[in-house]
């Protein structure tokens, strides 16, 4: 190829690149310069490149300063400087930095660019500092369930078969985060546009950044943000103080609609994925409480503030999934948070689920089930062991009856018809 022809090709490439800079909507990366990685406080791996430069993640040429960069065997997909995801090189719950490209920065042990990321309980829930990075959140041990975390390999397999944009070379973190768009929402609570998540089915748009609240918890008329500090009455996510008994749409619009977000995957029964019926099933979902149990009202729920409703028979508070769960991993089973509604939570088995339930409900379990004005089950002599014997116990541990999709059809006596929803 002649020198002039090469020069013309290079000039054409330069012209296209300049056009892309002038017309950012043409770029696949979207609003990268506004993202957590592309901003002036973003990615900074290499010296000699401005913060946020694409080269901090992508190596477009065969060498840097005359030396061959990793990986030495050839370019990685998407021209990343390391392998995107190794699904089988580390035991679940003991990930290494090299197992996931994102861990090269989002790890407390990496030398590339350590990024501090606390868990949801600490960042928004007021809990004492726990893990310091995303990788550490995935690697937390638990005495009963050592791997209480979102299974990255499982996400990878599920997303590849479900979402057209996701390929065998993709990173499972990208199923929930678009790295070219994700922002630092924990730094700016008052700006709903600062969202860190994207729906897997809508990867090229942020979720929770709608100015009309259609993608925030404020879209539900009965959402109450839990306490981050019950003494000062501060609420999640930003510590604002709101009077009890007021439906707190002000905090709701600062919180992405995590229920709608999580249901993008949790509406399917694939592998170990748990189907959540948030629309017409769970009592913590969007349906009215009375509609779930027919003519019988549940005035005996005995909610604690801020869920102590003025009128229990009509008020039904919707919960955000992250009011109870961590998004990445937890030392508790089932990704349960370390702190909920301003109080610590320690749940290492189903037997100790009351440590979670009691954060929002009164712990007077006998009164709620047998003695309240509208108690669901009659307390009769000689029948206690029908339900309480064996693993039922006194009281029956919460996890036996109360979980996503549960009802009282298992009850040996006094079961309701149709079965009463118990969660």
C-alpha positions as semicolon CSV with decimal commas, in nm:
position;residue;x (nm);y (nm);z (nm)
1;X;0,000;0,000;0,000
2;X;0,137;0,337;-0,101
3;X;0,227;0,604;0,152
4;X;-0,039;0,841;0,014
5;X;-0,308;0,573;0,042
6;X;-0,209;0,499;0,401
7;X;-0,219;0,871;0,477
8;X;-0,569;0,898;0,330
9;X;-0,691;0,606;0,542
10;X;-0,540;0,756;0,856
11;X;-0,696;1,093;0,771
12;X;-1,035;0,926;0,725
13;X;-1,006;0,748;1,061
14;X;-0,911;1,078;1,223
15;X;-1,208;1,253;1,064
16;X;-1,449;0,982;1,187
17;X;-1,301;1,000;1,538
18;X;-1,338;1,380;1,541
19;X;-1,696;1,351;1,422
20;X;-1,773;1,112;1,708
21;X;-1,634;1,358;1,957
22;X;-1,852;1,633;1,815
23;X;-2,158;1,406;1,804
24;X;-2,143;1,199;2,123
25;X;-2,481;1,038;2,058
26;X;-2,310;0,832;1,788
27;X;-2,081;0,671;2,043
28;X;-2,181;0,328;2,174
29;X;-2,047;0,433;2,513
30;X;-2,323;0,690;2,551
31;X;-2,272;0,965;2,808
32;X;-1,937;0,827;2,915
33;X;-1,792;1,157;3,030
34;X;-2,072;1,184;3,288
35;X;-2,017;0,833;3,418
36;X;-1,824;0,726;3,726
37;X;-1,547;0,590;3,502
38;X;-1,528;0,871;3,250
39;X;-1,553;1,174;3,477
40;X;-1,262;1,381;3,603
41;X;-1,259;1,159;3,914
42;X;-1,290;0,833;3,722
43;X;-1,058;0,564;3,587
44;X;-0,685;0,633;3,633
45;X;-0,466;0,327;3,574
46;X;-0,191;0,454;3,343
47;X;0,036;0,753;3,383
48;X;0,043;0,995;3,095
49;X;-0,330;0,961;3,025
50;X;-0,600;1,195;3,152
51;X;-0,835;1,060;3,419
52;X;-1,127;0,890;3,252
53;X;-0,937;0,813;2,933
54;X;-1,055;0,499;2,753
55;X;-0,700;0,358;2,765
56;X;-0,729;0,294;3,137
57;X;-0,950;-0,005;3,050
58;X;-0,898;-0,059;2,676
59;X;-0,563;-0,106;2,502
60;X;-0,617;-0,028;2,138
61;X;-0,265;-0,108;2,013
62;X;-0,011;-0,386;2,044
63;X;0,220;-0,206;2,283
64;X;0,247;0,073;2,535
65;X;0,573;0,270;2,535
66;X;0,734;-0,001;2,324
67;X;0,646;-0,300;2,547
68;X;0,382;-0,565;2,502
69;X;0,098;-0,518;2,751
70;X;-0,101;-0,795;2,916
71;X;-0,247;-1,023;2,801
72;X;0,068;-1,144;2,631
73;X;-0,112;-1,412;2,431
74;X;-0,316;-1,166;2,229
75;X;-0,591;-0,913;2,274
76;X;-0,881;-0,978;2,508
77;X;-1,238;-0,930;2,385
78;X;-1,340;-0,565;2,379
79;X;-0,963;-0,483;2,384
80;X;-0,961;-0,495;2,764
81;X;-0,622;-0,507;2,933
82;X;-0,712;-0,836;3,105
83;X;-0,957;-1,124;3,074
84;X;-1,314;-1,009;3,131
85;X;-1,444;-1,299;3,341
86;X;-1,309;-1,639;3,442
87;X;-1,609;-1,845;3,547
88;X;-1,422;-2,151;3,672
89;X;-1,080;-2,043;3,802
90;X;-1,185;-1,974;4,160
91;X;-1,419;-2,140;4,404
92;X;-1,746;-1,949;4,448
93;X;-1,710;-1,701;4,730
94;X;-1,331;-1,688;4,702
95;X;-1,282;-1,478;4,391
96;X;-0,939;-1,349;4,298
97;X;-0,871;-1,020;4,122
98;X;-0,790;-1,203;3,798
99;X;-1,131;-1,375;3,798
100;X;-1,319;-1,061;3,707
101;X;-1,196;-0,760;3,513
102;X;-1,391;-0,523;3,741
103;X;-1,197;-0,649;4,043
104;X;-0,874;-0,499;3,910
105;X;-1,007;-0,171;4,050
106;X;-1,303;-0,265;4,268
107;X;-1,089;-0,456;4,513
108;X;-0,904;-0,353;4,825
109;X;-0,607;-0,570;4,728
110;X;-0,545;-0,460;4,370
111;X;-0,251;-0,240;4,274
112;X;-0,417;-0,108;3,957
113;X;-0,652;0,151;4,106
114;X;-0,809;0,049;4,438
115;X;-1,165;0,180;4,467
116;X;-1,345;0,184;4,802
117;X;-1,700;0,049;4,784
118;X;-1,886;-0,017;5,107
119;X;-2,193;-0,241;5,116
120;X;-2,549;-0,108;5,103
121;X;-2,595;-0,139;5,480
122;X;-2,308;0,103;5,543
123;X;-2,352;0,335;5,245
124;X;-2,724;0,398;5,282
125;X;-2,835;0,213;5,596
126;X;-2,614;0,372;5,858
127;X;-2,437;0,049;5,957
128;X;-2,081;0,039;6,083
129;X;-1,823;-0,003;5,811
130;X;-1,787;-0,360;5,691
131;X;-1,632;-0,472;5,363
132;X;-1,432;-0,214;5,172
133;X;-1,469;-0,334;4,813
134;X;-1,703;-0,506;4,572
135;X;-1,477;-0,812;4,552
136;X;-1,475;-0,840;4,930
137;X;-1,855;-0,822;4,931
138;X;-1,864;-1,129;4,706
139;X;-1,620;-1,315;4,928
140;X;-1,779;-1,278;5,271
141;X;-1,799;-1,604;5,471
142;X;-2,105;-1,709;5,665
143;X;-2,121;-1,985;5,924
144;X;-2,435;-2,137;5,772
145;X;-2,413;-2,036;5,408
146;X;-2,051;-1,963;5,310
147;X;-2,148;-1,824;4,971
148;X;-2,428;-1,578;5,041
149;X;-2,375;-1,366;4,733
150;X;-2,500;-1,312;4,381
151;X;-2,348;-1,601;4,187
152;X;-2,147;-1,437;3,907
153;X;-2,119;-1,758;3,704
154;X;-2,494;-1,810;3,736
155;X;-2,561;-1,453;3,628
156;X;-2,328;-1,502;3,332
157;X;-2,510;-1,815;3,214
158;X;-2,856;-1,668;3,268
159;X;-2,784;-1,333;3,100
160;X;-2,620;-1,494;2,798
161;X;-2,936;-1,691;2,726
162;X;-3,182;-1,413;2,807
163;X;-3,055;-1,074;2,688
164;X;-2,946;-1,024;2,323
165;X;-2,671;-0,772;2,401
166;X;-2,497;-1,009;2,646
167;X;-2,243;-1,252;2,496
168;X;-2,011;-1,528;2,612
169;X;-1,734;-1,264;2,639
170;X;-1,939;-1,028;2,860
171;X;-1,882;-0,960;3,227
172;X;-2,160;-1,061;3,472
173;X;-2,123;-0,726;3,652
174;X;-2,245;-0,567;3,329
175;X;-2,578;-0,744;3,366
176;X;-2,672;-0,481;3,625
177;X;-2,425;-0,203;3,548
178;X;-2,335;-0,036;3,220
179;X;-1,972;0,068;3,284
180;X;-1,994;0,348;3,028
181;X;-2,299;0,503;3,196
182;X;-2,302;0,406;3,566
183;X;-2,270;0,701;3,805
184;X;-2,182;0,752;4,172
185;X;-2,527;0,773;4,325
186;X;-2,391;0,750;4,680
187;X;-2,221;1,087;4,634
188;X;-2,531;1,278;4,522
189;X;-2,856;1,157;4,680
190;X;-3,047;1,467;4,579
191;X;-2,997;1,403;4,209
192;X;-3,199;1,102;4,096
193;X;-3,012;1,117;3,764
194;X;-2,705;0,981;3,946
195;X;-2,787;0,613;3,903
196;X;-2,537;0,328;3,906
197;X;-2,764;0,060;3,758
198;X;-2,913;-0,038;3,423
199;X;-3,185;-0,297;3,374
200;X;-3,050;-0,610;3,201
201;X;-3,333;-0,578;2,949
202;X;-3,248;-0,211;2,890
203;X;-2,869;-0,210;2,918
204;X;-2,813;0,115;2,729
205;X;-3,016;0,331;2,964
206;X;-2,977;0,401;3,334
207;X;-3,249;0,283;3,571
208;X;-3,374;0,506;3,851
209;X;-3,283;0,832;3,681
210;X;-3,631;0,937;3,567
211;X;-3,723;1,291;3,659
212;X;-4,095;1,198;3,683
213;X;-4,032;0,929;3,951
214;X;-4,147;0,643;3,726
215;X;-3,821;0,460;3,797
216;X;-3,794;0,537;4,169
217;X;-3,968;0,398;4,477
218;X;-4,188;0,709;4,475
219;X;-4,385;0,545;4,194
220;X;-4,550;0,336;4,467
221;X;-4,797;0,539;4,671
222;X;-4,720;0,349;4,992
223;X;-4,341;0,339;5,019
224;X;-4,177;0,428;5,350
225;X;-3,799;0,458;5,358
226;X;-3,658;0,268;5,658
227;X;-3,454;0,433;5,930
228;X;-3,082;0,467;5,896
229;X;-3,080;0,595;6,254
230;X;-3,399;0,533;6,460
231;X;-3,288;0,764;6,742
232;X;-3,260;1,075;6,527
233;X;-3,533;0,947;6,288
234;X;-3,297;0,973;5,993
235;X;-3,408;0,784;5,683
236;X;-3,242;0,607;5,394
237;X;-3,088;0,681;5,157
238;X;-2,938;1,017;5,259
239;X;-3,014;1,055;5,629
240;X;-3,299;1,303;5,592
241;X;-3,531;1,326;5,894
242;X;-3,905;1,282;5,840
243;X;-4,189;1,260;6,093
244;X;-4,338;0,918;6,167
245;X;-4,669;0,827;6,004
246;X;-4,602;1,025;5,686
247;X;-4,571;0,837;5,360
248;X;-4,226;0,947;5,262
249;X;-4,233;1,006;4,888
250;X;-3,949;1,254;4,941
251;X;-3,711;0,971;5,027
252;X;-3,876;0,745;4,774
253;X;-3,776;0,955;4,477
254;X;-3,413;0,937;4,590
255;X;-3,427;0,556;4,588
256;X;-3,432;0,370;4,256
257;X;-3,722;0,132;4,202
258;X;-3,522;-0,174;4,305
259;X;-3,833;-0,393;4,295
260;X;-3,884;-0,320;3,926
261;X;-3,511;-0,355;3,867
262;X;-3,465;-0,693;4,039
263;X;-3,776;-0,838;3,876
264;X;-3,605;-0,803;3,540
265;X;-3,445;-1,137;3,631
266;X;-3,638;-1,261;3,934
267;X;-3,958;-1,302;3,736
268;X;-3,809;-1,615;3,576
269;X;-3,765;-1,966;3,715
270;X;-3,424;-2,056;3,575
271;X;-3,179;-2,273;3,769
272;X;-3,169;-2,154;4,130
273;X;-3,329;-1,818;4,046
274;X;-3,615;-1,746;4,286
275;X;-3,935;-1,617;4,128
276;X;-4,072;-1,315;4,313
277;X;-4,439;-1,223;4,260
278;X;-4,421;-0,859;4,365
279;X;-4,730;-0,747;4,178
280;X;-5,003;-0,979;4,309
281;X;-4,830;-1,216;4,548
282;X;-4,605;-1,096;4,829
283;X;-4,758;-0,886;5,104
284;X;-4,448;-0,668;5,088
285;X;-4,532;-0,598;4,724
286;X;-4,769;-0,358;4,551
287;X;-5,109;-0,517;4,618
288;X;-5,345;-0,406;4,894
289;X;-5,322;-0,617;5,208
290;X;-5,693;-0,698;5,227
291;X;-5,699;-0,821;4,868
292;X;-5,453;-1,091;4,963
293;X;-5,662;-1,249;5,235
294;X;-6,014;-1,191;5,115
295;X;-6,252;-1,055;5,377
296;X;-6,003;-1,103;5,659
297;X;-5,791;-0,800;5,740
298;X;-5,441;-0,824;5,883
299;X;-5,460;-0,567;6,159
300;X;-5,232;-0,780;6,377
301;X;-4,909;-0,719;6,190
302;X;-4,790;-0,491;6,469
303;X;-4,546;-0,294;6,260
304;X;-4,274;-0,091;6,424
305;X;-4,195;0,264;6,322
306;X;-4,175;0,387;6,057
307;X;-4,416;0,108;5,950
308;X;-4,667;0,157;6,231
309;X;-4,947;0,269;6,003
310;X;-5,232;0,489;6,117
311;X;-5,486;0,247;5,970
312;X;-5,358;-0,110;5,949
313;X;-5,663;-0,234;5,759
314;X;-5,597;-0,016;5,456
315;X;-5,231;0,077;5,464
316;X;-4,991;-0,154;5,283
317;X;-4,631;-0,044;5,274
318;X;-4,433;-0,155;4,970
319;X;-4,071;-0,247;5,035
320;X;-3,768;-0,201;4,817
321;X;-3,573;-0,523;4,767
322;X;-3,267;-0,353;4,913
323;X;-3,456;-0,263;5,229
324;X;-3,372;-0,621;5,331
325;X;-3,107;-0,751;5,088
326;X;-2,755;-0,663;4,980
327;X;-2,700;-0,647;4,602
328;X;-2,358;-0,817;4,598
329;X;-2,301;-1,033;4,905
330;X;-2,354;-1,057;5,278
331;X;-2,225;-1,238;5,589
332;X;-2,592;-1,330;5,651
333;X;-2,783;-1,596;5,460
334;X;-2,984;-1,503;5,150
335;X;-2,790;-1,179;5,101
336;X;-2,969;-1,024;5,400
337;X;-2,834;-0,688;5,510
338;X;-2,619;-0,640;5,820
339;X;-2,845;-0,358;5,936
340;X;-3,213;-0,302;5,862
341;X;-3,429;-0,014;5,982
342;X;-3,145;0,119;6,193
343;X;-3,070;-0,202;6,387
344;X;-2,817;-0,479;6,335
345;X;-2,920;-0,809;6,176
346;X;-2,751;-1,143;6,240
347;X;-2,914;-1,430;6,049
348;X;-2,694;-1,735;6,002
349;X;-2,979;-1,986;5,954
350;X;-3,354;-1,998;5,897
351;X;-3,395;-2,054;6,269
352;X;-3,270;-1,701;6,335
353;X;-3,487;-1,520;6,077
354;X;-3,664;-1,342;6,364
355;X;-3,354;-1,124;6,390
356;X;-3,460;-0,975;6,055
357;X;-3,839;-0,977;6,096
358;X;-3,819;-0,805;6,436
359;X;-3,649;-0,504;6,281
360;X;-3,986;-0,397;6,136
361;X;-4,243;-0,610;6,325
362;X;-4,316;-0,642;6,696
363;X;-4,158;-0,952;6,846
364;X;-4,472;-1,043;7,042
365;X;-4,529;-1,342;6,816
366;X;-4,785;-1,519;7,039
367;X;-5,004;-1,210;7,051
368;X;-4,986;-1,158;6,675
369;X;-5,076;-1,517;6,585
370;X;-5,311;-1,622;6,869
371;X;-5,433;-1,338;7,092
372;X;-5,483;-1,019;6,888
373;X;-5,830;-0,899;6,792
374;X;-5,804;-1,054;6,446
375;X;-5,562;-1,337;6,529
376;X;-5,534;-1,583;6,240
377;X;-5,514;-1,905;6,447
378;X;-5,714;-2,007;6,754
379;X;-5,508;-2,115;7,054
380;X;-5,661;-2,439;7,182
381;X;-5,538;-2,673;7,454
382;X;-5,406;-3,003;7,326
383;X;-5,344;-2,877;6,971
384;X;-5,021;-2,680;7,017
385;X;-4,794;-2,969;6,920
386;X;-4,977;-3,011;6,589
387;X;-4,779;-2,710;6,462
388;X;-4,511;-2,642;6,724
389;X;-4,365;-2,992;6,759
390;X;-4,045;-3,104;6,587
391;X;-3,873;-2,827;6,396
392;X;-4,166;-2,594;6,465
393;X;-4,051;-2,503;6,813
394;X;-4,192;-2,245;7,056
395;X;-4,231;-2,005;6,888
396;X;-4,216;-2,143;6,535
397;X;-3,918;-1,980;6,366
398;X;-4,021;-1,714;6,116
399;X;-3,853;-1,877;5,817
400;X;-4,081;-2,181;5,833
401;X;-4,389;-1,978;5,743
402;X;-4,269;-1,645;5,606
403;X;-4,074;-1,631;5,279
404;X;-4,133;-1,519;4,922
405;X;-4,439;-1,699;4,784
406;X;-4,536;-1,862;5,116
407;X;-4,885;-1,939;5,251
408;X;-5,032;-2,142;5,536
409;X;-5,128;-2,449;5,331
410;X;-4,871;-2,652;5,530
411;X;-5,051;-2,594;5,863
412;X;-5,179;-2,929;6,001
413;X;-5,487;-2,765;6,156
414;X;-5,670;-2,434;6,110
415;X;-5,534;-2,376;5,760
416;X;-5,734;-2,113;5,578
417;X;-5,927;-2,159;5,253
418;X;-5,803;-2,028;5,021
419;X;-5,456;-2,046;5,181
420;X;-5,358;-1,729;5,363
421;X;-5,058;-1,548;5,220
422;X;-4,787;-1,537;5,485
423;X;-4,539;-1,302;5,320
